[in-house]
Coordinates of N, CA and C and ligand atoms in Angstrom, one line a residue:
M1329 N -71.9 179.5 111.4 CA -70.8 178.4 111.5 C -72.5 177.1 110.6
V1330 N -70.7 176.6 110.4 CA -70.7 175.3 109.6 C -71.3 174.5 110.3
A1331 N -72.3 173.9 110.3 CA -73.5 172.8 111.4 C -72.7 171.1 110.7
A1332 N -72.3 170.8 111.2 CA -71.2 169.7 112.4 C -71.8 168.4 111.1
A1333 N -71.4 167.7 110.8 CA -71.7 165.9 109.8 C -72.7 165.5 110.8
P1334 N -73.0 164.6 109.7 CA -74.7 163.8 110.8 C -73.2 163.2 111.7
E1335 N -72.3 162.4 111.2 CA -71.4 161.6 111.8 C -71.6 162.3 112.9
Q1336 N -71.3 164.1 113.2 CA -70.0 163.8 114.3 C -70.9 164.9 115.4
V1337 N -72.6 164.7 115.5 CA -73.1 164.9 116.2 C -73.0 163.3 117.2
E1338 N -73.1 164.3 119.0 CA -72.9 162.8 120.6 C -74.1 163.2 120.8
Y1339 N -75.1 163.8 120.7 CA -76.3 163.2 121.4 C -77.5 164.0 119.6
I1340 N -77.9 162.6 119.8 CA -79.0 163.2 118.2 C -80.4 164.2 119.2
P1341 N -80.9 165.2 118.6 CA -82.1 166.0 119.6 C -83.1 165.1 119.2
L1342 N -83.7 165.0 120.6 CA -84.8 164.8 121.1 C -85.8 164.4 120.0
E1343 N -86.3 165.3 119.6 CA -87.6 165.0 118.4 C -87.2 164.0 117.0
R1344 N -86.6 164.3 116.9 CA -85.4 163.2 115.9 C -85.3 162.0 116.0
V1345 N -85.1 161.6 118.0 CA -84.8 159.7 118.3 C -86.5 159.1 118.0
P1346 N -86.0 158.4 117.2 CA -87.1 157.1 117.2 C -87.5 156.4 117.8
R1347 N -88.9 156.6 118.8 CA -88.9 156.0 119.0 C -89.4 154.1 119.9
H1348 N -89.1 153.7 118.1 CA -89.3 152.3 118.8 C -87.6 152.5 117.3
V1349 N -86.8 151.5 117.9 CA -86.1 150.9 116.8 C -86.3 149.5 117.2
A1350 N -86.3 148.8 116.0 CA -86.4 147.1 115.4 C -84.9 147.0 114.9
I1351 N -84.1 145.9 115.5 CA -83.2 145.5 114.4 C -83.2 143.9 114.3
I1352 N -82.2 143.7 112.7 CA -83.1 141.8 112.2 C -81.1 141.9 112.2
M1353 N -80.9 141.0 113.8 CA -80.0 141.7 113.6 C -79.2 139.8 112.3
D1354 N -78.6 140.4 111.4 CA -77.8 139.9 111.5 C -76.3 138.9 110.9
G1355 N -75.9 138.4 109.9 CA -75.2 138.3 109.8 C -73.3 138.0 110.2
N1356 N -73.8 137.5 112.2 CA -73.3 136.6 112.8 C -72.7 135.1 112.6
G1357 N -73.0 134.3 110.9 CA -72.8 133.4 110.7 C -71.2 134.2 109.8
R1358 N -71.4 135.2 109.5 CA -70.5 134.7 108.2 C -69.5 136.1 108.8
W1359 N -69.5 136.2 110.2 CA -68.2 137.7 110.9 C -67.7 136.4 111.5
A1360 N -67.4 135.0 110.8 CA -67.4 134.1 112.1 C -66.6 133.4 111.3
K1361 N -67.4 133.5 110.1 CA -66.5 132.0 108.4 C -65.4 133.2 108.1
A1362 N -65.5 134.6 108.3 CA -64.8 135.3 108.0 C -63.2 135.5 108.7
R1363 N -63.5 134.8 110.2 CA -62.3 134.5 111.1 C -61.6 133.1 111.3
G1364 N -62.5 132.7 110.3 CA -62.3 130.8 110.4 C -62.4 130.5 111.9
L1365 N -64.0 131.5 112.6 CA -64.2 130.6 113.5 C -65.6 130.2 113.1
P1366 N -65.9 129.1 114.2 CA -67.0 128.0 113.9 C -68.8 129.2 114.4
R1367 N -69.0 129.2 113.8 CA -71.0 130.1 114.0 C -71.3 130.7 115.1
T1368 N -71.2 129.8 116.1 CA -71.3 129.3 117.4 C -70.8 130.4 118.0
E1369 N -68.7 130.9 118.0 CA -68.4 132.0 117.2 C -69.2 133.2 117.7
G1370 N -69.5 133.7 115.8 CA -70.3 134.3 116.2 C -71.4 134.7 116.4
H1371 N -72.6 133.9 117.1 CA -73.5 134.3 118.1 C -72.7 134.4 119.2
R1372 N -72.0 134.0 119.6 CA -71.3 134.6 121.2 C -71.3 135.5 121.3
H1373 N -70.8 136.7 120.2 CA -70.0 137.6 119.5 C -71.2 138.5 120.0
G1374 N -72.1 137.8 119.4 CA -73.1 138.7 118.7 C -74.2 138.9 120.1
T1375 N -74.3 138.3 120.7 CA -74.8 138.2 122.2 C -74.3 139.8 123.2
E1376 N -72.4 139.0 122.6 CA -72.5 140.6 124.2 C -72.1 141.8 123.0
N1377 N -72.4 142.2 122.2 CA -73.0 143.0 120.9 C -74.1 143.6 122.1
L1378 N -74.7 143.3 121.9 CA -75.9 143.2 123.0 C -76.8 144.4 123.8
R1379 N -74.9 144.0 124.6 CA -75.2 144.8 125.9 C -74.8 146.2 125.1
R1380 N -73.5 146.3 124.3 CA -73.1 147.3 123.5 C -74.9 148.5 122.6
I1381 N -75.4 148.7 122.5 CA -76.9 148.8 122.0 C -77.7 149.1 122.7
L1382 N -77.6 147.9 123.4 CA -78.5 148.4 125.0 C -78.7 149.6 125.1
K1383 N -77.3 149.1 125.8 CA -76.7 151.2 126.3 C -76.5 152.2 125.5
A1384 N -76.1 152.2 124.5 CA -76.9 153.1 123.2 C -78.0 154.0 123.2
C1385 N -78.6 152.5 122.6 CA -80.1 153.1 123.4 C -80.7 153.9 124.0
V1386 N -80.1 153.8 125.6 CA -80.7 154.1 126.7 C -79.8 155.5 127.1
K1387 N -78.7 155.5 126.2 CA -78.1 156.8 125.8 C -78.8 158.0 124.2
F1388 N -79.5 157.0 123.3 CA -79.4 158.1 122.6 C -81.6 157.8 123.0
K1389 N -82.2 157.8 124.0 CA -83.3 158.1 125.2 C -84.1 157.4 123.9
V1390 N -83.7 155.8 122.9 CA -85.1 155.0 122.1 C -85.5 154.8 123.2
E1391 N -86.8 154.1 123.5 CA -88.0 154.0 123.9 C -88.2 152.9 124.7
I1392 N -88.0 151.9 123.0 CA -89.0 150.6 122.5 C -87.7 150.1 121.7
L1393 N -85.9 149.0 122.1 CA -86.0 148.0 121.0 C -86.7 147.0 120.9
T1394 N -87.2 146.5 119.4 CA -87.5 145.1 119.0 C -86.3 144.0 118.5
I1395 N -85.4 143.1 118.8 CA -85.2 143.0 118.8 C -85.3 141.1 118.2
Y1396 N -84.8 141.0 116.5 CA -84.8 140.0 115.9 C -83.8 138.7 117.0
A1397 N -84.6 138.0 117.2 CA -83.2 137.0 117.5 C -83.8 135.5 117.2
F1398 N -84.4 134.9 117.0 CA -85.2 133.5 116.0 C -86.2 133.5 115.0
S1399 N -86.0 133.1 114.9 CA -87.3 133.7 113.6 C -88.5 132.2 113.4
T1400 N -89.3 132.3 113.3 CA -89.9 130.4 113.0 C -89.3 130.2 112.0
E1401 N -87.8 130.6 110.5 CA -88.3 129.6 110.3 C -86.8 129.5 110.7
N1402 N -86.0 129.9 111.6 CA -84.8 129.6 112.1 C -84.6 128.4 112.1
W1403 N -86.3 127.4 112.9 CA -86.1 126.5 113.0 C -85.2 124.9 112.0
S1404 N -85.2 126.0 110.8 CA -85.1 124.9 109.4 C -83.6 124.5 109.8
R1405 N -82.4 125.2 110.5 CA -80.8 124.9 110.2 C -80.4 124.2 111.2
P1406 N -79.0 123.2 110.8 CA -79.1 122.1 111.9 C -80.2 122.2 113.6
R1407 N -79.0 120.9 113.5 CA -80.1 120.6 114.9 C -78.9 121.7 116.0
T1408 N -78.9 120.9 116.7 CA -76.6 122.0 117.4 C -76.7 123.1 116.4
E1409 N -77.4 124.4 115.9 CA -77.1 125.7 115.3 C -78.6 126.1 117.0
V1410 N -79.5 125.4 116.4 CA -81.7 125.7 117.2 C -80.9 125.3 118.2
Q1411 N -80.1 124.9 118.6 CA -79.9 124.3 120.5 C -79.2 125.5 121.6
M1412 N -77.8 125.3 120.4 CA -76.6 126.5 120.7 C -77.5 127.7 120.5
L1413 N -78.4 128.2 119.4 CA -79.7 129.5 119.9 C -80.6 129.9 121.2
M1414 N -81.3 128.7 121.8 CA -81.7 128.1 122.6 C -80.8 128.7 123.9
R1415 N -80.1 128.1 124.2 CA -78.5 127.6 125.1 C -79.2 129.2 125.4
I1416 N -77.7 130.0 124.4 CA -76.9 131.6 124.5 C -78.4 132.9 125.0
L1417 N -79.6 132.3 124.1 CA -80.8 132.9 125.8 C -80.7 132.7 126.6
E1418 N -81.1 131.2 126.9 CA -81.2 131.5 128.0 C -80.4 131.4 129.0
A1419 N -78.4 131.7 128.8 CA -77.3 132.2 129.0 C -78.6 133.4 129.4
V1420 N -78.1 134.7 128.3 CA -78.0 135.7 129.0 C -79.5 136.2 129.9
I1421 N -80.6 135.2 129.5 CA -81.7 135.9 131.0 C -80.6 136.4 132.0
D1422 N -79.7 134.1 132.8 CA -78.9 133.7 133.4 C -77.8 134.9 134.0
R1423 N -77.0 135.5 133.4 CA -76.1 136.1 133.4 C -77.0 137.3 133.0
E1424 N -77.2 138.4 132.3 CA -78.3 139.7 132.3 C -79.2 140.3 133.2
L1425 N -80.2 138.9 133.9 CA -81.4 140.1 134.4 C -81.3 140.8 135.5
N1426 N -80.1 140.8 135.9 CA -80.9 141.7 137.0 C -79.8 142.9 137.4
E1427 N -79.1 143.2 136.3 CA -78.3 144.0 135.4 C -79.5 145.0 134.2
L1428 N -80.3 144.7 133.9 CA -80.8 144.5 133.0 C -81.4 145.1 134.2
H1429 N -82.2 144.1 135.1 CA -83.4 145.2 135.7 C -83.4 146.8 136.7
E1430 N -82.0 146.5 137.3 CA -80.8 147.3 137.8 C -80.9 148.7 136.7
S1431 N -80.9 148.1 135.6 CA -80.7 149.7 134.2 C -82.5 150.0 133.6
G1432 N -83.4 148.7 134.9 CA -84.2 150.1 134.6 C -85.0 149.0 132.6
V1433 N -84.9 149.0 132.9 CA -84.8 147.6 131.4 C -86.6 146.3 131.8
Q1434 N -87.4 146.8 130.9 CA -88.5 145.8 131.5 C -88.5 144.8 129.2
L1435 N -88.4 143.2 130.3 CA -88.1 142.6 129.1 C -89.1 141.5 128.8
R1436 N -89.3 142.2 127.2 CA -90.3 141.1 127.3 C -89.9 140.7 125.9
H1437 N -91.0 139.2 126.6 CA -90.9 138.4 124.6 C -92.2 138.5 123.3
I1438 N -92.2 138.5 122.4 CA -92.5 138.9 121.8 C -92.1 136.8 120.4
G1439 N -93.2 136.3 119.5 CA -93.2 135.1 119.8 C -93.9 133.7 119.8
E1440 N -94.2 132.9 119.3 CA -95.2 131.5 120.1 C -93.8 131.3 121.2
L1441 N -94.1 131.2 122.6 CA -93.8 130.0 123.8 C -93.6 129.0 123.5
D1442 N -94.4 128.5 123.2 CA -94.4 127.2 122.6 C -93.6 126.7 121.6
G1443 N -93.6 125.6 122.0 CA -91.8 124.8 120.6 C -90.7 125.5 121.5
I1444 N -91.2 126.0 122.7 CA -89.4 126.3 123.5 C -89.2 125.7 124.5
S1445 N -88.2 124.9 124.7 CA -88.2 123.6 126.1 C -89.2 124.5 127.5
Q1446 N -89.5 123.9 128.2 CA -90.4 124.4 129.3 C -89.5 125.3 130.0
G1447 N -87.7 125.0 129.7 CA -87.3 125.2 131.1 C -87.1 126.8 130.7
L1448 N -86.4 127.2 129.2 CA -86.5 128.6 129.1 C -88.0 129.4 128.9
Q1449 N -88.8 128.1 128.8 CA -90.5 129.9 129.0 C -90.4 129.5 130.2
K1450 N -89.9 129.1 130.8 CA -90.0 129.2 132.7 C -89.4 130.1 132.8
K1451 N -87.9 129.8 132.4 CA -86.8 131.6 132.6 C -87.7 133.1 132.0
I1452 N -88.2 132.9 130.3 CA -88.1 134.3 130.2 C -89.6 134.9 130.2
R1453 N -90.6 133.8 131.4 CA -91.7 134.0 131.8 C -91.2 135.0 133.5
K1454 N -90.4 134.4 133.9 CA -89.6 134.8 135.0 C -88.9 136.4 135.2
A1455 N -88.7 136.6 134.1 CA -87.4 138.1 133.4 C -88.9 138.9 132.7
M1456 N -89.8 138.5 132.1 CA -90.7 139.7 132.5 C -91.2 140.1 132.9
E1457 N -91.7 139.4 134.1 CA -92.3 139.5 135.4 C -91.7 140.1 136.8
V1458 N -90.5 140.0 136.4 CA -89.5 140.2 137.2 C -89.4 142.2 137.1
T1459 N -88.8 142.5 135.5 CA -88.9 143.7 134.8 C -90.4 144.4 134.3
K1460 N -91.3 144.1 135.3 CA -92.5 144.3 133.7 C -92.7 146.1 134.0
D1461 N -92.5 146.5 135.2 CA -92.8 147.4 136.3 C -91.9 148.7 135.8
N1462 N -90.2 148.0 134.7 CA -89.6 149.2 134.3 C -90.3 150.1 132.7
R1463 N -89.3 151.3 133.2 CA -89.6 152.1 132.3 C -88.6 152.8 131.9
R1464 N -87.2 152.6 131.7 CA -86.0 153.5 131.1 C -86.4 152.8 129.5
L1465 N -85.9 151.8 129.3 CA -86.8 150.4 128.3 C -87.7 149.6 128.8
I1466 N -88.0 149.9 127.2 CA -88.7 147.9 127.3 C -87.7 147.6 125.5
L1467 N -87.7 146.0 125.4 CA -86.5 146.0 125.9 C -87.1 143.4 125.1
N1468 N -87.8 144.5 123.6 CA -88.8 142.6 123.4 C -88.1 142.3 122.7
I1469 N -87.9 140.9 122.5 CA -87.2 140.6 122.4 C -88.0 139.1 121.2
A1470 N -88.0 139.4 119.6 CA -88.8 138.2 118.8 C -87.9 137.4 119.3
F1471 N -88.2 135.9 119.8 CA -88.2 134.8 119.6 C -88.9 133.2 119.5
N1472 N -88.2 132.6 118.3 CA -89.7 131.9 117.6 C -90.6 132.7 117.3
Y1473 N -90.5 134.1 116.7 CA -91.9 134.9 116.1 C -91.3 135.1 115.0
G1474 N -92.7 135.1 114.0 CA -92.5 134.7 112.3 C -94.4 135.6 112.8
G1475 N -94.1 136.8 111.5 CA -95.1 137.7 111.1 C -96.1 137.8 110.8
R1476 N -96.0 136.3 109.1 CA -96.4 136.0 109.3 C -98.1 134.2 110.3
N1477 N -96.8 134.3 111.0 CA -97.3 133.1 112.0 C -98.1 133.8 113.4
E1478 N -97.7 135.7 113.9 CA -98.0 136.2 113.9 C -99.7 136.5 114.0
I1479 N -99.5 137.2 112.3 CA -101.3 137.6 111.9 C -102.4 136.2 112.1
V1480 N -101.6 135.5 111.7 CA -102.4 133.7 112.2 C -102.9 134.2 113.4
R1481 N -102.5 133.9 113.8 CA -103.3 133.4 115.7 C -103.7 135.0 115.9
A1482 N -103.4 135.9 115.1 CA -104.4 136.5 115.8 C -105.7 136.5 114.8
V1483 N -106.0 136.5 114.0 CA -107.0 135.8 113.7 C -108.4 134.8 113.6
Q1484 N -107.0 133.2 114.7 CA -107.0 132.2 115.1 C -108.3 133.7 116.3
H1485 N -107.6 134.3 117.3 CA -108.1 134.5 118.7 C -109.3 135.9 118.5
I1486 N -109.3 136.5 116.6 CA -110.9 137.4 116.3 C -111.9 135.7 116.9
V1487 N -111.3 135.0 115.7 CA -112.4 134.1 115.8 C -113.3 133.4 117.0
R1488 N -112.5 133.4 117.7 CA -113.0 132.4 118.9 C -113.7 133.3 119.7
D1489 N -113.3 134.5 119.5 CA -113.7 136.1 120.3 C -115.0 136.0 119.7
R1490 N -114.5 135.3 119.1 CA -116.3 136.0 117.7 C -116.5 137.1 117.9
I1491 N -115.2 138.1 117.7 CA -115.4 139.9 117.6 C -116.8 139.1 115.8
P1492 N -118.3 141.0 115.5 CA -118.0 140.9 114.7 C -117.4 141.3 113.4
E1493 N -118.2 140.5 112.4 CA -117.2 141.3 110.9 C -116.9 143.3 110.6
E1494 N -118.0 143.1 110.6 CA -118.0 145.1 111.2 C -117.3 146.0 112.0
Q1495 N -116.3 145.2 113.0 CA -115.8 146.0 114.4 C -114.3 145.1 114.0
I1496 N -114.1 145.2 112.4 CA -112.7 143.8 112.6 C -111.8 145.6 111.3
T1497 N -111.9 146.1 112.4 CA -110.7 147.1 111.7 C -109.1 146.6 111.6
E1498 N -108.2 147.6 111.1 CA -107.2 148.3 111.4 C -106.3 147.7 113.1
Q1499 N -107.4 148.9 114.1 CA -106.5 149.0 115.7 C -107.3 147.9 115.6
L1500 N -108.6 147.1 115.7 CA -109.4 145.7 116.2 C -107.7 144.5 115.7
I1501 N -106.6 144.7 115.2 CA -105.9 142.9 114.2 C -104.8 143.9 115.3
S1502 N -104.5 144.9 115.2 CA -103.7 145.2 115.9 C -103.3 145.1 117.1
S1503 N -104.3 145.5 118.0 CA -104.7 144.9 119.1 C -104.8 143.6 119.5
Y1504 N -104.8 142.4 118.7 CA -104.1 140.5 118.3 C -103.0 140.7 118.5
L1505 N -102.3 141.6 118.3 CA -100.6 140.9 118.3 C -100.0 141.7 119.1
Y1506 N -99.1 141.4 119.2 CA -97.5 140.5 120.3 C -97.4 142.1 121.1
T1507 N -97.2 142.9 119.8 CA -97.2 144.3 119.7 C -99.0 145.3 120.4
S1508 N -99.8 144.5 121.6 CA -100.3 145.2 121.6 C -100.4 147.0 121.9
D1509 N -100.3 147.0 122.8 CA -100.0 147.9 123.0 C -98.9 149.2 122.9
L1510 N -97.5 148.8 122.1 CA -96.8 149.8 121.3 C -96.8 150.1 120.1
P1511 N -96.4 151.7 120.6 CA -96.2 151.7 118.8 C -95.7 151.6 117.9
D1512 N -96.3 151.2 116.8 CA -95.7 150.7 115.6 C -93.2 151.2 115.2
P1513 N -92.6 150.7 115.4 CA -92.0 150.4 114.7 C -91.3 151.9 114.0
D1514 N -90.1 153.3 114.3 CA -90.2 154.3 113.5 C -88.6 153.6 112.9
L1515 N -88.4 152.5 112.7 CA -86.6 152.8 111.5 C -86.6 150.6 112.6
I1516 N -86.1 150.7 111.3 CA -85.9 149.1 111.3 C -84.8 149.1 110.6
I1517 N -83.6 148.7 110.8 CA -82.2 148.5 110.9 C -81.9 146.6 110.4
R1518 N -81.2 146.7 109.8 CA -81.2 145.4 108.9 C -79.6 145.3 109.3
T1519 N -78.3 144.7 110.0 CA -77.7 144.3 110.0 C -76.7 143.3 108.9
S1520 N -75.0 143.5 107.9 CA -75.2 142.0 107.1 C -76.3 142.9 105.6
G1521 N -76.0 143.7 105.1 CA -76.4 144.3 103.4 C -77.9 143.1 103.6
E1522 N -78.3 142.4 103.6 CA -79.5 142.8 103.2 C -80.7 143.1 103.3
L1523 N -80.8 142.6 102.2 CA -82.6 144.4 101.9 C -83.6 143.2 101.8
R1524 N -84.1 142.8 103.1 CA -85.3 141.8 102.9 C -85.6 141.9 103.8
V1525 N -86.7 141.7 104.4 CA -87.6 141.8 105.8 C -87.4 141.0 106.8
S1526 N -87.1 139.3 106.3 CA -86.9 137.6 106.3 C -88.8 137.6 108.3
N1527 N -89.8 138.5 107.3 CA -91.4 138.2 108.2 C -90.7 138.7 109.1
F1528 N -89.7 139.9 109.4 CA -89.8 140.8 110.7 C -91.4 142.0 110.6
L1529 N -91.9 142.0 111.6 CA -93.2 143.4 111.6 C -93.7 143.6 111.2
I1530 N -94.1 142.3 110.8 CA -94.5 142.5 108.6 C -95.9 143.2 108.5
W1531 N -96.4 143.1 109.6 CA -98.1 144.3 109.8 C -97.0 145.2 110.3
Q1532 N -96.8 145.8 112.2 CA -96.2 146.6 112.7 C -95.2 147.7 111.5
G1533 N -94.4 147.1 110.0 CA -93.5 147.9 110.2 C -95.0 148.2 108.9
A1534 N -95.3 148.5 108.9 CA -95.5 149.0 107.1 C -95.4 150.2 106.9
Y1535 N -95.6 151.0 107.9 CA -94.8 152.3 107.5 C -93.6 152.8 108.2
S1536 N -92.6 151.8 108.4 CA -91.7 151.7 108.8 C -90.6 152.4 107.9
E1537 N -89.3 153.2 109.0 CA -87.7 154.0 107.2 C -87.7 152.1 107.8
L1538 N -86.7 152.1 106.6 CA -85.5 151.0 106.6 C -84.6 151.5 106.3
Y1539 N -83.5 150.5 107.7 CA -82.2 151.7 106.9 C -81.5 150.2 107.3
S1540 N -80.3 149.4 105.8 CA -79.2 148.4 105.7 C -77.8 149.4 106.2
T1541 N -77.3 148.5 106.5 CA -75.7 148.5 107.1 C -75.0 147.2 106.5
P1542 N -73.9 147.2 106.1 CA -73.4 146.2 105.4 C -72.3 144.7 106.9
T1543 N -72.2 146.3 108.2 CA -72.1 145.9 109.0 C -72.3 144.2 108.8
Y1544 N -71.7 143.5 109.4 CA -71.8 142.2 110.4 C -73.0 142.8 112.3
W1545 N -73.3 141.9 112.6 CA -74.3 142.1 113.7 C -73.5 142.1 114.8
P1546 N -71.9 141.7 114.9 CA -71.3 141.2 115.8 C -70.3 142.9 115.9
D1547 N -69.7 143.9 115.4 CA -69.1 144.5 114.9 C -70.2 146.2 114.6
F1548 N -71.7 146.1 114.7 CA -72.4 146.9 114.6 C -72.5 147.2 116.1
N1549 N -71.5 148.6 116.2 CA -71.6 149.1 117.4 C -72.3 151.0 118.0
E1550 N -72.0 151.0 118.6 CA -72.3 152.7 119.2 C -72.7 153.2 117.5
D1551 N -71.1 153.8 117.2 CA -71.3 154.2 116.2 C -72.1 154.3 115.1
E1552 N -72.2 153.4 115.0 CA -72.9 153.4 114.2 C -74.2 152.8 114.2
L1553 N -74.9 152.7 115.3 CA -76.5 153.2 115.8 C -76.9 154.7 115.0
R1554 N -74.6 155.8 115.7 CA -75.7 156.7 115.2 C -75.8 157.4 114.7
K1555 N -74.9 156.5 113.1 CA -75.5 156.7 111.9 C -76.7 156.3 111.0
A1556 N -77.5 155.3 112.8 CA -78.6 154.8 111.7 C -79.9 155.8 112.6
L1557 N -79.4 156.6 113.3 CA -79.9 157.0 113.6 C -80.2 158.6 113.5
N1558 N -78.9 158.6 113.0 CA -79.5 160.4 112.3 C -80.0 160.6 110.6
E1559 N -79.3 159.3 110.2 CA -80.1 159.0 108.7 C -81.6 159.0 109.3
Y1560 N -82.4 158.3 110.2 CA -83.4 158.8 110.1 C -83.4 159.8 110.4
G1561 N -82.8 160.4 111.5 CA -83.4 162.4 110.6 C -83.7 162.3 110.2
T1562 N -83.4 162.4 109.1 CA -83.4 163.3 107.6 C -84.3 162.3 106.9
R1563 N -84.7 161.8 107.2 CA -86.4 161.1 106.3 C -87.5 161.7 106.1
K1564 N -87.9 161.7 104.9 CA -89.3 162.1 105.9 C -90.2 161.1 105.3
R1565 N -90.9 161.4 106.7 CA -91.9 160.7 106.6 C -93.3 161.3 105.8
R1566 N -94.1 160.9 105.1 CA -95.2 161.4 104.6 C -96.1 160.6 104.7
F1567 N -95.9 159.5 105.2 CA -97.9 158.5 105.5 C -98.3 159.0 104.2
G1568 N -98.3 158.5 103.1 CA -99.1 158.8 101.9 C -99.6 160.5 101.7
K1569 N -99.0 161.7 102.4 CA -100.0 162.9 101.8 C -97.7 163.5 101.1
T1570 N -98.3 164.2 100.9 CA -97.1 165.9 99.8 C -96.1 166.4 100.7
D1571 N -95.3 166.6 100.2 CA -94.5 167.4 100.8 C -94.9 168.6 101.3
E1572 N -96.1 169.0 100.4 CA -96.3 170.1 100.9 C -97.3 170.7 101.8
Q1573 N -98.5 169.3 102.4 CA -99.0 169.3 102.7 C -98.4 169.1 104.6
I1574 N -97.9 168.4 104.6 CA -96.8 167.2 105.7 C -96.0 169.3 106.1
A1575 N -95.9 170.4 105.2 CA -94.7 171.5 105.5 C -96.0 172.5 105.9
S1576 N -97.4 172.2 105.5 CA -98.5 173.2 106.5 C -98.2 172.6 108.1
E1577 N -98.5 171.2 108.0 CA -98.5 170.9 109.5 C -98.4 171.7 110.5
Ligands
LIG2520 C1 -77.7 136.2 112.6 O1 -77.0 135.5 112.1 C2 -78.3 135.9 113.4 C3 -79.5 134.6 113.7 C4 -81.0 134.6 112.8 C5 -80.3 133.5 114.6 P1 -77.1 134.7 111.3 O2 -76.9 133.4 112.0 O3 -78.2 134.7 110.0 O4 -75.6 135.0 110.5 P2 -75.4 134.7 109.0 O5 -76.6 135.3 108.0 O6 -75.7 133.2 108.4 O7 -74.4 135.3 108.2
LIG2521 C1 -82.9 136.7 110.4 O1 -82.4 136.6 109.7 C2 -83.3 136.4 112.0 C3 -82.5 136.6 112.5 C4 -82.2 137.7 112.7 C5 -83.4 135.8 113.6 P1 -81.8 135.0 109.0 O2 -80.3 134.9 109.2 O3 -82.5 133.6 109.8 O4 -82.8 135.5 107.6 P2 -82.4 135.1 106.2 O5 -83.1 133.7 106.2 O6 -81.2 135.4 105.7 O7 -83.3 135.7 105.3
LIG2522 MG1 -78.7 135.3 108.7

């Protein structure tokens, strides 16, 4: 029998599913521009798309989904757009928290809370508290997140804790990051065709598989995700070893 083409595989064999998928949700502005709409419409459609992708992740049995929603560099955008992005996160929490909770999603925030309005901080904290015991999927929202900022913050905490030099190891540094209790992302997806990481999970992504698609984020649907996961399933992760070593393991 001829094996099905990867695109036709409905369910991905569990051992081939990445445990932790991270997505740089990019291209909302270009999606809107292509339709003669304001950028905010792109963000709105992008947010709606998140529901679909969350459902698909649950279906494919991804355990952790980390999404890049607002970078430390995004503060440089026009004030009105920044405000809109803040309002969108607030609206998502208001509107979706119950459903997320009921479907077993544990919501977490990674990034700096400082700099975000008090009201939004409160909502983020509440959403994390309410969903903290959920186990079906961990949704990490990277908001006001920057990888360099995360490392600087970790170093500051390490110094504050007076950790002696000989105890500074990779594991120790990892334990001071926002993702301290989570495995590193297996797969980082970027939509909209850009080939850069834009300060996303720069420590944790050291050995992540990268996947880029020209599709803009609002159009990135379950089929697109399946394609990315199938491609991940064909990758050889060597972690520095040779193919022969991997084969004999
Ligand atoms: C991604 O879409 C969303 C955020 C960065 C908040 P963009 O807003 O970057 O869309 P493009 O890159 O301008 O198309
Ligand atoms: C990365 O997208 C940040 C998010 C998706 C939140 P950007 O659109 O901000 O990245 P650059 O500026 O093109 O590198
Ligand atoms: Mg962009």
